[in-house]
Backbone as JSON, one array per atom type, in Angstrom:
{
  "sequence": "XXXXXXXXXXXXXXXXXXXXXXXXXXXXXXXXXXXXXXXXXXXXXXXXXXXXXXXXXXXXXXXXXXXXXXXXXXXXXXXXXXXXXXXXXXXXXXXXXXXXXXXXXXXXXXXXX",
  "N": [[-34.73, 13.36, 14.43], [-33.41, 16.22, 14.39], [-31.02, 17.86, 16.56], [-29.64, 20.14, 16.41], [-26.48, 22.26, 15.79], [-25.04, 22.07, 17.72], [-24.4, 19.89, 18.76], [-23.35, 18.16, 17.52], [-20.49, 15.95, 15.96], [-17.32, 16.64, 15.71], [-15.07, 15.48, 15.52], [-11.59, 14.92, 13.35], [-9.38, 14.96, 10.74], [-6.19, 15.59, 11.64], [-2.82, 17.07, 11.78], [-0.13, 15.8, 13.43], [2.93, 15.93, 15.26], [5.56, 14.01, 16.02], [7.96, 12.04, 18.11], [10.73, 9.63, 16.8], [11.9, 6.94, 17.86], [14.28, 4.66, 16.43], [15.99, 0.81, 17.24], [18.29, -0.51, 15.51], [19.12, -3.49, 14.58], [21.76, -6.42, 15.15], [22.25, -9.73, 13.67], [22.35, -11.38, 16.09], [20.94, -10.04, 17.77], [21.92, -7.8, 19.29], [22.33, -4.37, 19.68], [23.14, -2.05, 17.08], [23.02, 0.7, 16.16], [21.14, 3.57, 16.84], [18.58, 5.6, 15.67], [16.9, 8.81, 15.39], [14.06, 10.45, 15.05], [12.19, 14.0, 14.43], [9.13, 14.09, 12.7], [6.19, 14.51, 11.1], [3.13, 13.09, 11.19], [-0.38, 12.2, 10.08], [-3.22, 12.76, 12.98], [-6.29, 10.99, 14.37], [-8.75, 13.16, 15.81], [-10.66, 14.34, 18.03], [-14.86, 14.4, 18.72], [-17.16, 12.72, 18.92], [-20.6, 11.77, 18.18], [-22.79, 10.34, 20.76], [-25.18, 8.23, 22.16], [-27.66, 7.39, 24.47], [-30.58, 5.47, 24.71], [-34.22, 5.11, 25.67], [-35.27, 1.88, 25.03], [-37.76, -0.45, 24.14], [-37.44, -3.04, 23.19], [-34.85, -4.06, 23.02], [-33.02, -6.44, 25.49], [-32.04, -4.78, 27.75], [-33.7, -2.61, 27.73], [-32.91, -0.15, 27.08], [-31.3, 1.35, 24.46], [-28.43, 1.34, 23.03], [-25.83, 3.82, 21.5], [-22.96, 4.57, 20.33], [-20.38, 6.58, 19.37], [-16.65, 6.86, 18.15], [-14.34, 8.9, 17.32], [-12.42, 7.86, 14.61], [-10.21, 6.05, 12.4], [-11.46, 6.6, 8.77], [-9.81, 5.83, 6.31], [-6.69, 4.27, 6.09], [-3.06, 4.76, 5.35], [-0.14, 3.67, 3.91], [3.52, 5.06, 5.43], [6.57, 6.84, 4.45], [9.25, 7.35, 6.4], [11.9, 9.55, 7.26], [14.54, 8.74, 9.82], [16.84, 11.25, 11.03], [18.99, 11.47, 12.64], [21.32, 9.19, 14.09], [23.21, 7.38, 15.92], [26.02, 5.63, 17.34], [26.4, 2.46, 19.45], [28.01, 4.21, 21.41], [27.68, 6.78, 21.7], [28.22, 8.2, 19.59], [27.46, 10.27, 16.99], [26.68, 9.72, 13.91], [26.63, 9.77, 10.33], [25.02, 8.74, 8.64], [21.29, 7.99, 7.67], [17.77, 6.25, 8.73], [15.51, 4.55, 7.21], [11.82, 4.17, 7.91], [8.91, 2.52, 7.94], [5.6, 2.95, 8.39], [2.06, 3.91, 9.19], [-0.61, 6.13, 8.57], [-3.14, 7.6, 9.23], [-5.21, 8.91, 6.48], [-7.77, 9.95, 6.45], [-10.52, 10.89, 9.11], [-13.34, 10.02, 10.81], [-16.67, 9.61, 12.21], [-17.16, 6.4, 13.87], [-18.85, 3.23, 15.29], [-18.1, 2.7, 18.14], [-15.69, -0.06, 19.02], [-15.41, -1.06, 16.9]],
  "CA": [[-34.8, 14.58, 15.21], [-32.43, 17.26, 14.69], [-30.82, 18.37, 17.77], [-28.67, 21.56, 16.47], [-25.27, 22.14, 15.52], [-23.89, 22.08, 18.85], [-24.19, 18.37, 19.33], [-22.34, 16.96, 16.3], [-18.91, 15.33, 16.04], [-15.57, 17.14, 15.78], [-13.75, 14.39, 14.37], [-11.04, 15.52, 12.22], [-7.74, 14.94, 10.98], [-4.81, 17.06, 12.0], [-1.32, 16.94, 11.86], [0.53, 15.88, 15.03], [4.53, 16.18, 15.39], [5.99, 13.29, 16.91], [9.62, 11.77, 18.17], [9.95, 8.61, 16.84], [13.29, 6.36, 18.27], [14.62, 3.27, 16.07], [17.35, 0.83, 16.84], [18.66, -1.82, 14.31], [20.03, -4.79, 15.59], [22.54, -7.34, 14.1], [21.66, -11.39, 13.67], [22.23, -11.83, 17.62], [20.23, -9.41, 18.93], [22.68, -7.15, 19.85], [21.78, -3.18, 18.82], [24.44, -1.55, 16.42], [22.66, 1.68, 16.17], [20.01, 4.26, 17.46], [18.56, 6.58, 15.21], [15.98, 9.15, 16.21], [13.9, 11.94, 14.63], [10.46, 14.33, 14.75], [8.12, 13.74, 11.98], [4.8, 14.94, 11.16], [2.1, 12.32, 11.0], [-1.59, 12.68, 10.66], [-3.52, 11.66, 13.45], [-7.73, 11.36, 14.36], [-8.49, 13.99, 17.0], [-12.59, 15.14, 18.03], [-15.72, 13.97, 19.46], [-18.53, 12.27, 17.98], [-22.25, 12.36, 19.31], [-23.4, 9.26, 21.49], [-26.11, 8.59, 23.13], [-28.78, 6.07, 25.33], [-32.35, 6.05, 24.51], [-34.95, 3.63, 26.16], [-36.35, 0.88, 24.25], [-38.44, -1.86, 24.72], [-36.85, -3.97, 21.88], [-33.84, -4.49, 23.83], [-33.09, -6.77, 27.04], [-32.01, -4.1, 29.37], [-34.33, -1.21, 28.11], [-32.02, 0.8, 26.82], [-30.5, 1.41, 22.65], [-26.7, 2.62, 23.34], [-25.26, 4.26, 20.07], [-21.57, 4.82, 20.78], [-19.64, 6.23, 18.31], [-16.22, 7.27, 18.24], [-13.03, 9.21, 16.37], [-11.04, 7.01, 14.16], [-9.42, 6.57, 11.21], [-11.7, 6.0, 8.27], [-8.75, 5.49, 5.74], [-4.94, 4.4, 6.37], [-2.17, 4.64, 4.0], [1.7, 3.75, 4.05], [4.42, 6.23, 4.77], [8.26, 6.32, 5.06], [9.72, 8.33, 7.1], [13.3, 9.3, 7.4], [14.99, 9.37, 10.48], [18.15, 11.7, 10.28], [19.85, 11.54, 13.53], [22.48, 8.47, 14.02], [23.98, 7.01, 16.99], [26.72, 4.4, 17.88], [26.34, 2.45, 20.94], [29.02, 4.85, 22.71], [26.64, 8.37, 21.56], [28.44, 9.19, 18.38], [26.77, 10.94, 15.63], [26.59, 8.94, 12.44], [26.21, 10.78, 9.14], [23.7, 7.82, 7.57], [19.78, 7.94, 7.93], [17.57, 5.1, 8.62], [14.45, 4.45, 6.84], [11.22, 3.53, 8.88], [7.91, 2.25, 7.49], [4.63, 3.35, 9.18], [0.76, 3.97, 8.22], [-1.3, 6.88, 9.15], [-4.76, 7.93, 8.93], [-5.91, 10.19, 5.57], [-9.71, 10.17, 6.97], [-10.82, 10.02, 10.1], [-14.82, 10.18, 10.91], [-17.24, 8.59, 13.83], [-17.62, 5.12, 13.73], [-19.56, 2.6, 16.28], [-17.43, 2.15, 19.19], [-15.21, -1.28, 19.29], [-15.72, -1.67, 15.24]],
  "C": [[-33.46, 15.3, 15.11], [-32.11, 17.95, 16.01], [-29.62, 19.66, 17.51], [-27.22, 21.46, 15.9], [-24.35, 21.57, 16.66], [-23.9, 20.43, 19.67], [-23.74, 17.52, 18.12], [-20.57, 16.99, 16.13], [-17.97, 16.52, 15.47], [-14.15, 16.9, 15.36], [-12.82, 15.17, 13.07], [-9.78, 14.58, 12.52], [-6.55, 15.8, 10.82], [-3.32, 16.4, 12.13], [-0.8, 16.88, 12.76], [2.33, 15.27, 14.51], [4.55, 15.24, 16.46], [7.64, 12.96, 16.85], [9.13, 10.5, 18.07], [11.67, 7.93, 16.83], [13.02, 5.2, 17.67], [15.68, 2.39, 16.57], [17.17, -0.02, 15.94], [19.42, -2.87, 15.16], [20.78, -5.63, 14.55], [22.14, -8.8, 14.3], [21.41, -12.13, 15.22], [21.56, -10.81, 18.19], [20.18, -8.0, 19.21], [22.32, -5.44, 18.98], [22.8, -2.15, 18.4], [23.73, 0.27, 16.34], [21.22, 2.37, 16.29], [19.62, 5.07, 16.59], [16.67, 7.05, 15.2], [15.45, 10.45, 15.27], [12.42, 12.65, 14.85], [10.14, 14.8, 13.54], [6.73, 14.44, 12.3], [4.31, 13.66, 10.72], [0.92, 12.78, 11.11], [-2.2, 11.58, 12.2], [-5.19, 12.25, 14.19], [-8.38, 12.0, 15.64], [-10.16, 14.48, 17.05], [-13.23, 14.08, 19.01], [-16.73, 13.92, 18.57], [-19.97, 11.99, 19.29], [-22.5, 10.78, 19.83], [-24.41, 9.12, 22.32], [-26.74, 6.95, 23.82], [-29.85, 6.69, 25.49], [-33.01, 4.64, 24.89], [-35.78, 2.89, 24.55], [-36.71, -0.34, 24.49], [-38.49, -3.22, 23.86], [-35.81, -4.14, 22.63], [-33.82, -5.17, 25.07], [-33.22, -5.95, 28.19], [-32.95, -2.68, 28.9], [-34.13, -0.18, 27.6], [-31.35, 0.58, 25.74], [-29.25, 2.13, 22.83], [-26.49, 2.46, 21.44], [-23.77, 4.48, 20.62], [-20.47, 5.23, 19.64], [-18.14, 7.18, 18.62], [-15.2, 7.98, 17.11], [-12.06, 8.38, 15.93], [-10.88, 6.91, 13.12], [-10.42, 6.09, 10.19], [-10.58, 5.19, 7.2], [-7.58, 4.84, 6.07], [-4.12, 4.47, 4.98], [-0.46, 4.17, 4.14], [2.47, 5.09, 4.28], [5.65, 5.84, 5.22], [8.18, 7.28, 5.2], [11.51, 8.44, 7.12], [14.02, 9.93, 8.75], [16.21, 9.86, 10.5], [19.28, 12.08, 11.56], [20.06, 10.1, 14.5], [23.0, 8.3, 15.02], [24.31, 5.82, 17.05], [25.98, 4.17, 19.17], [27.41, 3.26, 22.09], [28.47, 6.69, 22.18], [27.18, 8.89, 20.47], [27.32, 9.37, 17.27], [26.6, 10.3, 14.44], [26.03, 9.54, 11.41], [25.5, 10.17, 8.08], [22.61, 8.17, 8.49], [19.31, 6.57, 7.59], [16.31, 5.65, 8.08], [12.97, 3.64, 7.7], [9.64, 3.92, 8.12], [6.5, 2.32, 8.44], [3.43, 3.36, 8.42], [0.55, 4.82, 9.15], [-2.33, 7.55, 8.41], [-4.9, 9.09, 7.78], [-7.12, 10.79, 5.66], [-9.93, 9.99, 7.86], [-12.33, 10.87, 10.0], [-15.24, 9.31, 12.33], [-17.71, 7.66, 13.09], [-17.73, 4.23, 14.95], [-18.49, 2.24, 17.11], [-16.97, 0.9, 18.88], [-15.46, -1.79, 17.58], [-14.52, -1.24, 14.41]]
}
C-alpha cells in the first residue's frame, strides 16, 4: 500500500561543524598538552516511517516495524587539530593529529540493528 509522499523517511547525510578537544598525556598519566579545533564531519540527520499494525501471527497482536536514521556506511578520517596549549594556556605552534570515522551513507534501518 502506498501511502503518499508525505510519509517517507528524511534520512540524509549532512555536514555538521563540530569542536572537538584532545589532550595527550605522557607515560604517567599526567597531560602535557590540550589541543582543540572545529571540524566538519558528516553526520545522519531525518526521520524514517514506522509503524504498528495488528496481527494475529504475533503474541501480543500487534507487527511493530521501527526503523530509524543511521549510518549505512562509515569510513576513517584524520582530522587536524590546529590550536595548542601548555598546561599554563600558552599557545603552541604544533598541531595534533586525531583519528575518527564518520558516516558516508546514512538510510533507515530496523531500530536496535
Amino acid at each position: 500500500e502506498d501511502l503518499g509522499p508525505h510519509v517517507k523517511g528524511t534520512c540524509e547525510t549532512l555536514p555538521s561543524r563540530i569542536k572537538v578537544t584532545k589532550e595527550e598525556h605522557d607515560q604517567l598519566g599526567n597531560v602535557i598538552r590540550v589541543c582543540e579545533g572545529n571540524i566538519v564531519v558528516n553526520k545522519c540527520e531525518g526521520t524514517c516511517l514506522s509503524h504498528l499494525k495488528p496481527s494475529i501471527t504475533t503474541a501480543t497482536g500487534f507487527l511493530k516495524e521501527c526503523l530509524c536514521c543511521r549510518e549505512s556506511h562509515m569510513k576513517p578520517k584524520e582530522v587536524h587539530l590546529t590550536d595548542c596549549f601548555d598546561l599554563d594556556g600558552k599557545k603552541l605552534s604544533d598541531t595534533m593529529m586525531v583519528s575518527m570515522t564518520e558516516p558516508t551513507d546514512c538510510s533507515c534501518h530496523k531500530c536496535g540493528q
